[in-house]
Short mmCIF file of N, CA and C in Angstrom, two decimals:
data_model
loop_
_atom_site.label_atom_id
_atom_site.label_comp_id
_atom_site.label_asym_id
_atom_site.label_seq_id
_atom_site.Cartn_x
_atom_site.Cartn_y
_atom_site.Cartn_z
N MET A 1 -17.96 2.43 15.03
CA MET A 1 -16.89 2.58 14.06
C MET A 1 -15.71 3.28 14.73
N LEU A 2 -14.53 2.77 14.49
CA LEU A 2 -13.31 3.36 15.05
C LEU A 2 -12.87 4.53 14.19
N PRO A 3 -12.31 5.59 14.78
CA PRO A 3 -11.70 6.64 13.98
C PRO A 3 -10.53 6.05 13.19
N ALA A 4 -10.20 6.66 12.07
CA ALA A 4 -9.14 6.13 11.21
C ALA A 4 -7.84 5.92 11.98
N SER A 5 -7.47 6.87 12.84
CA SER A 5 -6.20 6.73 13.57
C SER A 5 -6.26 5.56 14.54
N SER A 6 -7.42 5.33 15.19
CA SER A 6 -7.54 4.19 16.11
C SER A 6 -7.49 2.89 15.35
N SER A 7 -8.17 2.84 14.19
CA SER A 7 -8.17 1.63 13.37
C SER A 7 -6.76 1.32 12.90
N ARG A 8 -6.03 2.35 12.45
CA ARG A 8 -4.66 2.15 11.95
C ARG A 8 -3.77 1.63 13.06
N THR A 9 -3.90 2.23 14.24
CA THR A 9 -3.09 1.80 15.37
C THR A 9 -3.44 0.37 15.76
N LEU A 10 -4.73 0.08 15.85
CA LEU A 10 -5.18 -1.25 16.22
C LEU A 10 -4.70 -2.29 15.23
N CYS A 11 -4.90 -2.01 13.94
CA CYS A 11 -4.50 -2.98 12.92
C CYS A 11 -3.00 -3.12 12.83
N GLY A 12 -2.27 -2.03 13.07
CA GLY A 12 -0.82 -2.11 13.05
C GLY A 12 -0.29 -3.00 14.15
N LEU A 13 -1.06 -3.15 15.22
CA LEU A 13 -0.64 -3.99 16.33
C LEU A 13 -1.06 -5.44 16.18
N LEU A 14 -1.91 -5.73 15.20
CA LEU A 14 -2.45 -7.08 15.06
C LEU A 14 -1.38 -8.16 15.05
N PHE A 15 -0.35 -7.95 14.27
CA PHE A 15 0.65 -8.98 14.12
C PHE A 15 1.61 -9.02 15.31
N ALA A 16 1.81 -7.90 15.96
CA ALA A 16 2.66 -7.87 17.15
C ALA A 16 2.01 -8.59 18.32
N VAL A 17 0.68 -8.62 18.35
CA VAL A 17 -0.04 -9.27 19.45
C VAL A 17 0.33 -10.74 19.55
N THR A 18 0.56 -11.38 18.43
CA THR A 18 0.87 -12.81 18.46
C THR A 18 2.31 -13.08 18.88
N LEU A 19 3.16 -12.07 18.83
CA LEU A 19 4.57 -12.27 19.13
C LEU A 19 4.96 -11.89 20.55
N VAL A 20 4.35 -10.85 21.09
CA VAL A 20 4.75 -10.34 22.39
C VAL A 20 3.51 -10.10 23.23
N ALA A 21 3.49 -10.61 24.44
CA ALA A 21 2.36 -10.36 25.34
C ALA A 21 2.32 -8.88 25.67
N PRO A 22 1.14 -8.24 25.61
CA PRO A 22 1.06 -6.81 25.86
C PRO A 22 1.65 -6.39 27.19
N ALA A 23 1.53 -7.20 28.24
CA ALA A 23 2.03 -6.81 29.56
C ALA A 23 3.55 -6.71 29.58
N THR A 24 4.23 -7.56 28.82
CA THR A 24 5.69 -7.54 28.84
C THR A 24 6.26 -6.62 27.77
N GLN A 25 5.46 -6.29 26.76
CA GLN A 25 5.97 -5.47 25.67
C GLN A 25 6.45 -4.11 26.17
N ALA A 26 5.67 -3.43 26.98
CA ALA A 26 6.05 -2.10 27.44
C ALA A 26 7.29 -2.17 28.35
N GLN A 27 7.39 -3.21 29.17
CA GLN A 27 8.51 -3.33 30.09
C GLN A 27 9.79 -3.74 29.40
N ASP A 28 9.68 -4.58 28.38
CA ASP A 28 10.87 -5.14 27.75
C ASP A 28 11.36 -4.35 26.54
N THR A 29 10.62 -3.33 26.10
CA THR A 29 11.03 -2.58 24.94
C THR A 29 12.19 -1.66 25.30
N PRO A 30 13.36 -1.87 24.66
CA PRO A 30 14.51 -1.02 25.00
C PRO A 30 14.28 0.41 24.51
N LYS A 31 14.79 1.36 25.24
CA LYS A 31 14.72 2.77 24.86
C LYS A 31 15.93 3.08 23.99
N PRO A 32 15.71 3.78 22.87
CA PRO A 32 16.86 4.12 22.04
C PRO A 32 17.79 5.07 22.77
N SER A 33 19.10 4.82 22.68
CA SER A 33 20.07 5.66 23.38
C SER A 33 20.69 6.69 22.44
N ALA A 34 20.50 6.51 21.14
CA ALA A 34 21.05 7.45 20.16
C ALA A 34 19.89 8.10 19.41
N PRO A 35 20.16 9.19 18.72
CA PRO A 35 19.10 9.82 17.93
C PRO A 35 18.53 8.82 16.93
N ALA A 36 17.26 9.00 16.57
CA ALA A 36 16.61 8.10 15.61
C ALA A 36 17.37 8.08 14.29
N LEU A 37 17.45 6.90 13.70
CA LEU A 37 18.16 6.74 12.44
C LEU A 37 17.39 7.37 11.29
N TYR A 38 16.07 7.33 11.35
CA TYR A 38 15.26 7.81 10.24
C TYR A 38 14.55 9.10 10.60
N ALA A 39 14.46 10.00 9.63
CA ALA A 39 13.80 11.29 9.84
C ALA A 39 12.28 11.14 9.80
N SER A 40 11.79 10.05 9.21
CA SER A 40 10.36 9.81 9.12
C SER A 40 10.11 8.32 9.24
N THR A 41 9.01 7.96 9.87
CA THR A 41 8.64 6.55 9.97
C THR A 41 7.68 6.15 8.85
N THR A 42 7.41 7.06 7.94
CA THR A 42 6.55 6.78 6.80
C THR A 42 7.40 6.23 5.66
N ILE A 43 6.90 5.22 4.97
CA ILE A 43 7.59 4.65 3.82
C ILE A 43 6.84 5.06 2.56
N ASP A 44 7.54 5.61 1.58
CA ASP A 44 6.97 5.85 0.25
C ASP A 44 7.33 4.66 -0.61
N LEU A 45 6.40 4.20 -1.43
CA LEU A 45 6.64 3.03 -2.27
C LEU A 45 6.55 3.41 -3.74
N GLY A 46 7.59 3.11 -4.51
CA GLY A 46 7.60 3.35 -5.95
C GLY A 46 7.23 2.07 -6.68
N THR A 47 6.34 2.19 -7.65
CA THR A 47 5.86 1.03 -8.40
C THR A 47 5.89 1.32 -9.89
N VAL A 48 6.52 0.44 -10.65
CA VAL A 48 6.51 0.55 -12.11
C VAL A 48 5.25 -0.16 -12.60
N VAL A 49 4.50 0.54 -13.46
CA VAL A 49 3.23 0.01 -13.97
C VAL A 49 3.28 -0.10 -15.49
N SER A 50 2.39 -0.90 -16.04
CA SER A 50 2.36 -1.08 -17.49
C SER A 50 1.59 0.03 -18.19
N ASP A 51 0.63 0.63 -17.53
CA ASP A 51 -0.19 1.71 -18.11
C ASP A 51 -0.43 2.75 -17.02
N LEU A 52 0.32 3.84 -17.08
CA LEU A 52 0.29 4.85 -16.03
C LEU A 52 -1.09 5.49 -15.89
N GLU A 53 -1.74 5.81 -16.98
CA GLU A 53 -3.06 6.44 -16.91
C GLU A 53 -4.09 5.51 -16.28
N LYS A 54 -4.07 4.25 -16.69
CA LYS A 54 -5.01 3.27 -16.14
C LYS A 54 -4.77 3.06 -14.65
N SER A 55 -3.52 2.96 -14.25
CA SER A 55 -3.20 2.77 -12.83
C SER A 55 -3.54 4.00 -12.00
N ALA A 56 -3.25 5.19 -12.54
CA ALA A 56 -3.58 6.43 -11.82
C ALA A 56 -5.09 6.50 -11.58
N LYS A 57 -5.86 6.17 -12.58
CA LYS A 57 -7.32 6.19 -12.45
C LYS A 57 -7.77 5.17 -11.40
N TRP A 58 -7.16 3.99 -11.39
CA TRP A 58 -7.55 2.94 -10.44
C TRP A 58 -7.27 3.37 -9.01
N TYR A 59 -6.08 3.89 -8.75
CA TYR A 59 -5.72 4.28 -7.39
C TYR A 59 -6.52 5.47 -6.88
N THR A 60 -6.92 6.39 -7.77
CA THR A 60 -7.74 7.52 -7.32
C THR A 60 -9.21 7.14 -7.21
N GLU A 61 -9.72 6.42 -8.19
CA GLU A 61 -11.16 6.11 -8.19
C GLU A 61 -11.53 4.92 -7.32
N VAL A 62 -10.76 3.87 -7.36
CA VAL A 62 -11.10 2.66 -6.58
C VAL A 62 -10.72 2.82 -5.12
N LEU A 63 -9.52 3.35 -4.85
CA LEU A 63 -9.06 3.47 -3.47
C LEU A 63 -9.25 4.87 -2.87
N GLY A 64 -9.56 5.84 -3.71
CA GLY A 64 -9.78 7.19 -3.21
C GLY A 64 -8.51 7.95 -2.86
N MET A 65 -7.38 7.54 -3.42
CA MET A 65 -6.14 8.27 -3.16
C MET A 65 -6.18 9.61 -3.90
N LYS A 66 -5.43 10.56 -3.39
CA LYS A 66 -5.36 11.90 -3.96
C LYS A 66 -4.03 12.04 -4.68
N GLU A 67 -4.07 12.63 -5.88
CA GLU A 67 -2.82 12.83 -6.62
C GLU A 67 -2.16 14.14 -6.21
N LEU A 68 -0.88 14.06 -5.95
CA LEU A 68 -0.05 15.22 -5.63
C LEU A 68 0.73 15.62 -6.89
N PRO A 69 1.46 16.72 -6.84
CA PRO A 69 2.28 17.08 -8.01
C PRO A 69 3.29 15.98 -8.36
N SER A 70 3.48 15.79 -9.65
CA SER A 70 4.45 14.79 -10.12
C SER A 70 5.83 15.43 -10.21
N PHE A 71 6.85 14.60 -10.49
CA PHE A 71 8.19 15.11 -10.71
C PHE A 71 8.90 14.25 -11.74
N GLU A 72 9.95 14.81 -12.30
CA GLU A 72 10.74 14.13 -13.34
C GLU A 72 12.06 13.66 -12.75
N ALA A 73 12.49 12.49 -13.17
CA ALA A 73 13.81 11.98 -12.82
C ALA A 73 14.65 12.01 -14.10
N PRO A 74 15.61 12.93 -14.21
CA PRO A 74 16.44 12.99 -15.42
C PRO A 74 17.24 11.71 -15.62
N GLY A 75 17.41 11.32 -16.88
CA GLY A 75 18.08 10.07 -17.21
C GLY A 75 19.48 9.95 -16.67
N GLU A 76 20.31 10.99 -16.82
CA GLU A 76 21.68 10.93 -16.33
C GLU A 76 21.72 10.70 -14.83
N PHE A 77 20.85 11.42 -14.10
CA PHE A 77 20.80 11.28 -12.65
C PHE A 77 20.30 9.87 -12.27
N ALA A 78 19.24 9.40 -12.93
CA ALA A 78 18.69 8.07 -12.63
C ALA A 78 19.73 6.98 -12.89
N GLY A 79 20.54 7.17 -13.93
CA GLY A 79 21.61 6.22 -14.21
C GLY A 79 22.72 6.29 -13.17
N LYS A 80 23.06 7.50 -12.76
CA LYS A 80 24.14 7.71 -11.79
C LYS A 80 23.83 7.05 -10.45
N ILE A 81 22.56 7.10 -10.00
CA ILE A 81 22.22 6.50 -8.71
C ILE A 81 21.76 5.05 -8.84
N GLY A 82 21.70 4.53 -10.08
CA GLY A 82 21.42 3.12 -10.28
C GLY A 82 19.96 2.74 -10.43
N LEU A 83 19.06 3.72 -10.61
CA LEU A 83 17.64 3.37 -10.75
C LEU A 83 17.26 2.94 -12.16
N SER A 84 17.87 3.53 -13.17
CA SER A 84 17.57 3.13 -14.55
C SER A 84 18.88 3.16 -15.33
N ASN A 85 18.81 2.65 -16.55
CA ASN A 85 19.99 2.68 -17.41
C ASN A 85 19.98 3.98 -18.23
N LYS A 86 19.93 5.09 -17.48
CA LYS A 86 19.93 6.45 -18.02
C LYS A 86 18.63 6.82 -18.73
N LEU A 87 17.55 6.12 -18.41
CA LEU A 87 16.24 6.50 -18.94
C LEU A 87 15.61 7.54 -18.01
N SER A 88 15.11 8.62 -18.60
CA SER A 88 14.36 9.60 -17.84
C SER A 88 12.97 9.04 -17.57
N PHE A 89 12.37 9.47 -16.48
CA PHE A 89 11.00 9.03 -16.22
C PHE A 89 10.25 10.03 -15.35
N LYS A 90 8.95 10.01 -15.51
CA LYS A 90 8.06 10.87 -14.73
C LYS A 90 7.49 10.03 -13.60
N VAL A 91 7.41 10.62 -12.41
CA VAL A 91 6.85 9.94 -11.25
C VAL A 91 5.57 10.67 -10.85
N ARG A 92 4.47 9.94 -10.86
CA ARG A 92 3.20 10.50 -10.38
C ARG A 92 3.01 10.02 -8.95
N VAL A 93 2.65 10.94 -8.06
CA VAL A 93 2.59 10.68 -6.62
C VAL A 93 1.14 10.71 -6.15
N PHE A 94 0.78 9.69 -5.37
CA PHE A 94 -0.57 9.57 -4.81
C PHE A 94 -0.45 9.40 -3.30
N THR A 95 -1.43 9.90 -2.56
CA THR A 95 -1.33 9.87 -1.11
C THR A 95 -2.64 9.46 -0.45
N LEU A 96 -2.47 8.98 0.78
CA LEU A 96 -3.59 8.73 1.68
C LEU A 96 -3.46 9.77 2.77
N GLY A 97 -4.29 10.77 2.76
CA GLY A 97 -4.24 11.76 3.83
C GLY A 97 -3.45 12.99 3.46
N GLU A 98 -3.23 13.80 4.47
CA GLU A 98 -2.57 15.09 4.30
C GLU A 98 -1.28 15.14 5.13
N GLY A 99 -0.41 16.04 4.79
CA GLY A 99 0.77 16.29 5.60
C GLY A 99 1.98 15.46 5.19
N GLU A 100 3.10 15.81 5.81
CA GLU A 100 4.37 15.20 5.45
C GLU A 100 4.48 13.72 5.82
N HIS A 101 3.66 13.26 6.75
CA HIS A 101 3.73 11.86 7.17
C HIS A 101 2.69 10.98 6.50
N ALA A 102 1.96 11.51 5.54
CA ALA A 102 0.97 10.70 4.82
C ALA A 102 1.69 9.69 3.93
N THR A 103 1.12 8.50 3.81
CA THR A 103 1.67 7.48 2.93
C THR A 103 1.63 7.96 1.49
N LYS A 104 2.69 7.67 0.74
CA LYS A 104 2.74 8.06 -0.66
C LYS A 104 3.08 6.85 -1.53
N LEU A 105 2.37 6.75 -2.62
CA LEU A 105 2.62 5.72 -3.63
C LEU A 105 3.08 6.46 -4.88
N LYS A 106 4.24 6.06 -5.41
CA LYS A 106 4.81 6.71 -6.58
C LYS A 106 4.71 5.75 -7.76
N LEU A 107 3.98 6.16 -8.79
CA LEU A 107 3.78 5.32 -9.97
C LEU A 107 4.59 5.87 -11.14
N MET A 108 5.18 4.96 -11.90
CA MET A 108 5.95 5.36 -13.08
C MET A 108 5.83 4.29 -14.16
N GLN A 109 6.02 4.71 -15.41
CA GLN A 109 5.94 3.81 -16.56
C GLN A 109 7.11 4.08 -17.48
N PHE A 110 7.65 3.02 -18.08
CA PHE A 110 8.75 3.13 -19.04
C PHE A 110 8.24 2.61 -20.39
N LYS A 111 7.69 3.52 -21.19
CA LYS A 111 7.10 3.11 -22.48
C LYS A 111 8.13 2.57 -23.46
N THR A 112 9.34 3.16 -23.47
CA THR A 112 10.35 2.73 -24.44
C THR A 112 11.13 1.50 -23.98
N SER A 113 10.97 1.13 -22.73
CA SER A 113 11.69 -0.02 -22.19
C SER A 113 10.83 -0.69 -21.12
N PRO A 114 9.70 -1.30 -21.56
CA PRO A 114 8.79 -1.89 -20.57
C PRO A 114 9.43 -3.05 -19.82
N GLY A 115 9.06 -3.19 -18.59
CA GLY A 115 9.58 -4.28 -17.76
C GLY A 115 8.87 -5.59 -18.05
N ALA A 116 9.39 -6.64 -17.46
CA ALA A 116 8.77 -7.96 -17.60
C ALA A 116 7.71 -8.13 -16.51
N ARG A 117 6.63 -8.72 -16.86
CA ARG A 117 5.56 -8.98 -15.90
C ARG A 117 5.97 -10.17 -15.04
N VAL A 118 5.78 -10.04 -13.72
CA VAL A 118 6.09 -11.14 -12.81
C VAL A 118 4.83 -11.96 -12.58
N ASP A 119 5.01 -13.14 -12.03
CA ASP A 119 3.90 -14.02 -11.71
C ASP A 119 3.16 -13.44 -10.51
N GLN A 120 1.91 -13.05 -10.71
CA GLN A 120 1.09 -12.44 -9.67
C GLN A 120 -0.01 -13.39 -9.20
N THR A 121 0.14 -14.68 -9.43
CA THR A 121 -0.90 -15.62 -9.04
C THR A 121 -1.17 -15.54 -7.53
N PHE A 122 -0.13 -15.62 -6.74
CA PHE A 122 -0.23 -15.53 -5.28
C PHE A 122 0.93 -14.67 -4.78
N ILE A 123 0.90 -14.27 -3.51
CA ILE A 123 1.99 -13.44 -3.01
C ILE A 123 3.31 -14.19 -2.95
N HIS A 124 3.26 -15.51 -2.93
CA HIS A 124 4.50 -16.30 -2.88
C HIS A 124 5.01 -16.69 -4.26
N SER A 125 4.34 -16.23 -5.34
CA SER A 125 4.71 -16.62 -6.70
C SER A 125 5.98 -15.95 -7.21
N SER A 126 6.33 -14.80 -6.67
CA SER A 126 7.52 -14.06 -7.10
C SER A 126 8.13 -13.36 -5.90
N TYR A 127 9.41 -13.05 -6.01
CA TYR A 127 10.08 -12.30 -4.96
C TYR A 127 9.77 -10.81 -5.10
N GLY A 128 10.05 -10.05 -4.08
CA GLY A 128 9.90 -8.61 -4.13
C GLY A 128 8.73 -8.15 -3.28
N PHE A 129 8.48 -6.85 -3.29
CA PHE A 129 7.34 -6.32 -2.55
C PHE A 129 6.09 -6.92 -3.16
N ARG A 130 5.23 -7.44 -2.32
CA ARG A 130 4.11 -8.22 -2.86
C ARG A 130 2.74 -7.59 -2.65
N TYR A 131 2.57 -6.72 -1.67
CA TYR A 131 1.25 -6.13 -1.50
C TYR A 131 1.32 -4.85 -0.69
N LEU A 132 0.29 -4.04 -0.84
CA LEU A 132 0.10 -2.83 -0.04
C LEU A 132 -1.01 -3.13 0.95
N THR A 133 -0.93 -2.57 2.14
CA THR A 133 -2.01 -2.69 3.11
C THR A 133 -2.52 -1.28 3.41
N LEU A 134 -3.81 -1.08 3.21
CA LEU A 134 -4.45 0.18 3.54
C LEU A 134 -5.39 -0.08 4.70
N PHE A 135 -5.24 0.69 5.77
CA PHE A 135 -6.09 0.54 6.94
C PHE A 135 -7.27 1.48 6.77
N VAL A 136 -8.47 0.90 6.67
CA VAL A 136 -9.69 1.66 6.40
C VAL A 136 -10.51 1.83 7.67
N SER A 137 -11.30 2.88 7.71
CA SER A 137 -12.15 3.12 8.88
C SER A 137 -13.53 2.49 8.69
N ASP A 138 -13.91 2.15 7.45
CA ASP A 138 -15.21 1.56 7.17
C ASP A 138 -15.06 0.60 5.99
N MET A 139 -14.96 -0.69 6.28
CA MET A 139 -14.77 -1.69 5.23
C MET A 139 -15.91 -1.67 4.23
N ASP A 140 -17.15 -1.54 4.70
CA ASP A 140 -18.30 -1.54 3.80
C ASP A 140 -18.21 -0.40 2.79
N ALA A 141 -17.90 0.80 3.26
CA ALA A 141 -17.79 1.95 2.35
C ALA A 141 -16.64 1.77 1.36
N SER A 142 -15.54 1.20 1.82
CA SER A 142 -14.37 1.00 0.95
C SER A 142 -14.68 -0.01 -0.15
N ILE A 143 -15.35 -1.10 0.21
CA ILE A 143 -15.71 -2.12 -0.78
C ILE A 143 -16.76 -1.59 -1.75
N LYS A 144 -17.69 -0.78 -1.24
CA LYS A 144 -18.72 -0.20 -2.10
C LYS A 144 -18.07 0.72 -3.14
N LEU A 145 -17.13 1.57 -2.71
CA LEU A 145 -16.43 2.46 -3.64
C LEU A 145 -15.70 1.64 -4.71
N ALA A 146 -14.98 0.61 -4.28
CA ALA A 146 -14.25 -0.24 -5.22
C ALA A 146 -15.21 -0.90 -6.22
N ALA A 147 -16.32 -1.43 -5.72
CA ALA A 147 -17.29 -2.12 -6.59
C ALA A 147 -17.90 -1.17 -7.61
N GLU A 148 -18.15 0.08 -7.20
CA GLU A 148 -18.70 1.08 -8.12
C GLU A 148 -17.76 1.35 -9.28
N LYS A 149 -16.47 1.11 -9.07
CA LYS A 149 -15.46 1.33 -10.12
C LYS A 149 -15.02 0.03 -10.77
N GLY A 150 -15.73 -1.07 -10.49
CA GLY A 150 -15.45 -2.34 -11.14
C GLY A 150 -14.42 -3.23 -10.47
N ALA A 151 -13.98 -2.88 -9.27
CA ALA A 151 -12.99 -3.70 -8.56
C ALA A 151 -13.69 -4.50 -7.48
N LYS A 152 -13.44 -5.80 -7.47
CA LYS A 152 -14.05 -6.68 -6.48
C LYS A 152 -12.97 -7.44 -5.73
N PRO A 153 -13.22 -7.73 -4.45
CA PRO A 153 -12.24 -8.51 -3.69
C PRO A 153 -12.04 -9.89 -4.31
N ILE A 154 -10.82 -10.40 -4.18
CA ILE A 154 -10.53 -11.75 -4.64
C ILE A 154 -10.75 -12.73 -3.49
N GLY A 155 -10.57 -13.99 -3.73
CA GLY A 155 -10.71 -15.00 -2.68
C GLY A 155 -12.12 -15.01 -2.12
N THR A 156 -12.24 -15.09 -0.81
CA THR A 156 -13.55 -15.16 -0.15
C THR A 156 -14.17 -13.79 0.07
N GLY A 157 -13.53 -12.74 -0.42
CA GLY A 157 -14.07 -11.40 -0.25
C GLY A 157 -13.75 -10.84 1.12
N VAL A 158 -14.67 -10.06 1.67
CA VAL A 158 -14.47 -9.46 2.99
C VAL A 158 -14.56 -10.57 4.03
N THR A 159 -13.47 -10.74 4.80
CA THR A 159 -13.35 -11.86 5.73
C THR A 159 -12.88 -11.37 7.09
N PRO A 160 -13.50 -11.86 8.18
CA PRO A 160 -12.99 -11.45 9.50
C PRO A 160 -11.59 -12.03 9.72
N LEU A 161 -10.77 -11.28 10.47
CA LEU A 161 -9.46 -11.81 10.81
C LEU A 161 -9.64 -13.04 11.70
N PRO A 162 -8.69 -13.97 11.67
CA PRO A 162 -8.85 -15.22 12.41
C PRO A 162 -8.78 -15.04 13.93
N GLU A 163 -9.17 -16.10 14.61
CA GLU A 163 -9.13 -16.12 16.08
C GLU A 163 -7.73 -15.74 16.56
N GLY A 164 -7.68 -14.98 17.62
CA GLY A 164 -6.40 -14.53 18.15
C GLY A 164 -6.13 -13.08 17.80
N PHE A 165 -6.88 -12.52 16.85
CA PHE A 165 -6.78 -11.12 16.48
C PHE A 165 -8.00 -10.40 17.05
N PRO A 166 -7.93 -9.08 17.16
CA PRO A 166 -9.09 -8.36 17.69
C PRO A 166 -10.35 -8.64 16.88
N GLU A 167 -11.47 -8.79 17.58
CA GLU A 167 -12.75 -9.04 16.92
C GLU A 167 -13.21 -7.79 16.20
N GLY A 168 -13.99 -7.99 15.14
CA GLY A 168 -14.58 -6.87 14.43
C GLY A 168 -13.68 -6.24 13.39
N ILE A 169 -12.51 -6.83 13.12
CA ILE A 169 -11.61 -6.32 12.10
C ILE A 169 -11.63 -7.30 10.92
N PHE A 170 -11.80 -6.74 9.73
CA PHE A 170 -11.95 -7.54 8.52
C PHE A 170 -10.82 -7.24 7.54
N ILE A 171 -10.64 -8.16 6.58
CA ILE A 171 -9.65 -7.98 5.52
C ILE A 171 -10.29 -8.35 4.19
N ALA A 172 -9.93 -7.61 3.16
CA ALA A 172 -10.33 -7.92 1.78
C ALA A 172 -9.13 -7.59 0.91
N VAL A 173 -8.93 -8.37 -0.15
CA VAL A 173 -7.79 -8.16 -1.04
C VAL A 173 -8.30 -7.85 -2.44
N LEU A 174 -7.80 -6.75 -3.00
CA LEU A 174 -8.10 -6.34 -4.36
C LEU A 174 -6.84 -6.51 -5.20
N ARG A 175 -7.00 -6.40 -6.53
CA ARG A 175 -5.85 -6.39 -7.43
C ARG A 175 -5.91 -5.10 -8.25
N ASP A 176 -4.74 -4.44 -8.39
CA ASP A 176 -4.70 -3.24 -9.23
C ASP A 176 -4.61 -3.67 -10.70
N PRO A 177 -4.57 -2.73 -11.66
CA PRO A 177 -4.55 -3.13 -13.08
C PRO A 177 -3.40 -4.04 -13.49
N ASP A 178 -2.27 -4.02 -12.76
CA ASP A 178 -1.15 -4.91 -13.08
C ASP A 178 -1.17 -6.19 -12.26
N GLY A 179 -2.22 -6.40 -11.48
CA GLY A 179 -2.33 -7.62 -10.69
C GLY A 179 -1.71 -7.54 -9.31
N ASN A 180 -1.19 -6.37 -8.92
CA ASN A 180 -0.61 -6.23 -7.58
C ASN A 180 -1.70 -6.34 -6.52
N PHE A 181 -1.35 -6.96 -5.40
CA PHE A 181 -2.29 -7.16 -4.31
C PHE A 181 -2.40 -5.89 -3.46
N VAL A 182 -3.63 -5.51 -3.12
CA VAL A 182 -3.88 -4.38 -2.23
C VAL A 182 -4.85 -4.87 -1.16
N GLU A 183 -4.35 -4.94 0.08
CA GLU A 183 -5.18 -5.36 1.21
C GLU A 183 -5.90 -4.16 1.80
N LEU A 184 -7.16 -4.34 2.13
CA LEU A 184 -7.91 -3.38 2.93
C LEU A 184 -8.17 -4.04 4.27
N VAL A 185 -7.86 -3.37 5.37
CA VAL A 185 -8.02 -3.93 6.71
C VAL A 185 -8.73 -2.91 7.58
N GLY A 186 -9.80 -3.36 8.23
CA GLY A 186 -10.51 -2.44 9.13
C GLY A 186 -11.86 -2.97 9.53
N PRO A 187 -12.59 -2.19 10.34
CA PRO A 187 -13.92 -2.60 10.81
C PRO A 187 -14.99 -2.32 9.77
N LYS A 188 -16.13 -2.97 9.93
CA LYS A 188 -17.31 -2.67 9.13
C LYS A 188 -18.07 -1.56 9.85
N ALA A 189 -18.93 -0.87 9.09
CA ALA A 189 -19.77 0.17 9.71
C ALA A 189 -20.74 -0.49 10.67
N LYS A 190 -21.06 0.22 11.73
CA LYS A 190 -22.01 -0.33 12.70
C LYS A 190 -23.33 0.37 12.59
#
């Protein structure tokens, strides 16, 4: 079994392997000449859900995310920056791991002005962010946890990545309570 950091690094490189030969990648990668544009390479993702309690329970129980302190977005401020039409909202924050660089998922619900449900049949059915990818250190344990909470992979279930990708890495896709796709990628226990 790979440590989580090795699995994350390995899986993060999966798609780059098909585009750039490893021998030329290190030689051809330009060095930045100016300070980095971003203060963090971690992306936080905000998601509007239809039932905040149900979604919070799913992300903590099925995926094992940890809830952090929530925060409020005042209506006037949210309207001023263009996020809402002056509706206040509460943001509940969930994380994978510890520290400032841990991935964060921000869930929010608008009870007085619910959004329209998009077509979630396939990832190509609607525009916009379509899925989350979580890199797991033990696919079997992750699927077992999900199954204990009533979540099962869609499609063919746990599937090895196709030829051309590192051997021993699997993928499974779950759906959250609103039908959003959540990919789990990683090795099985040995």
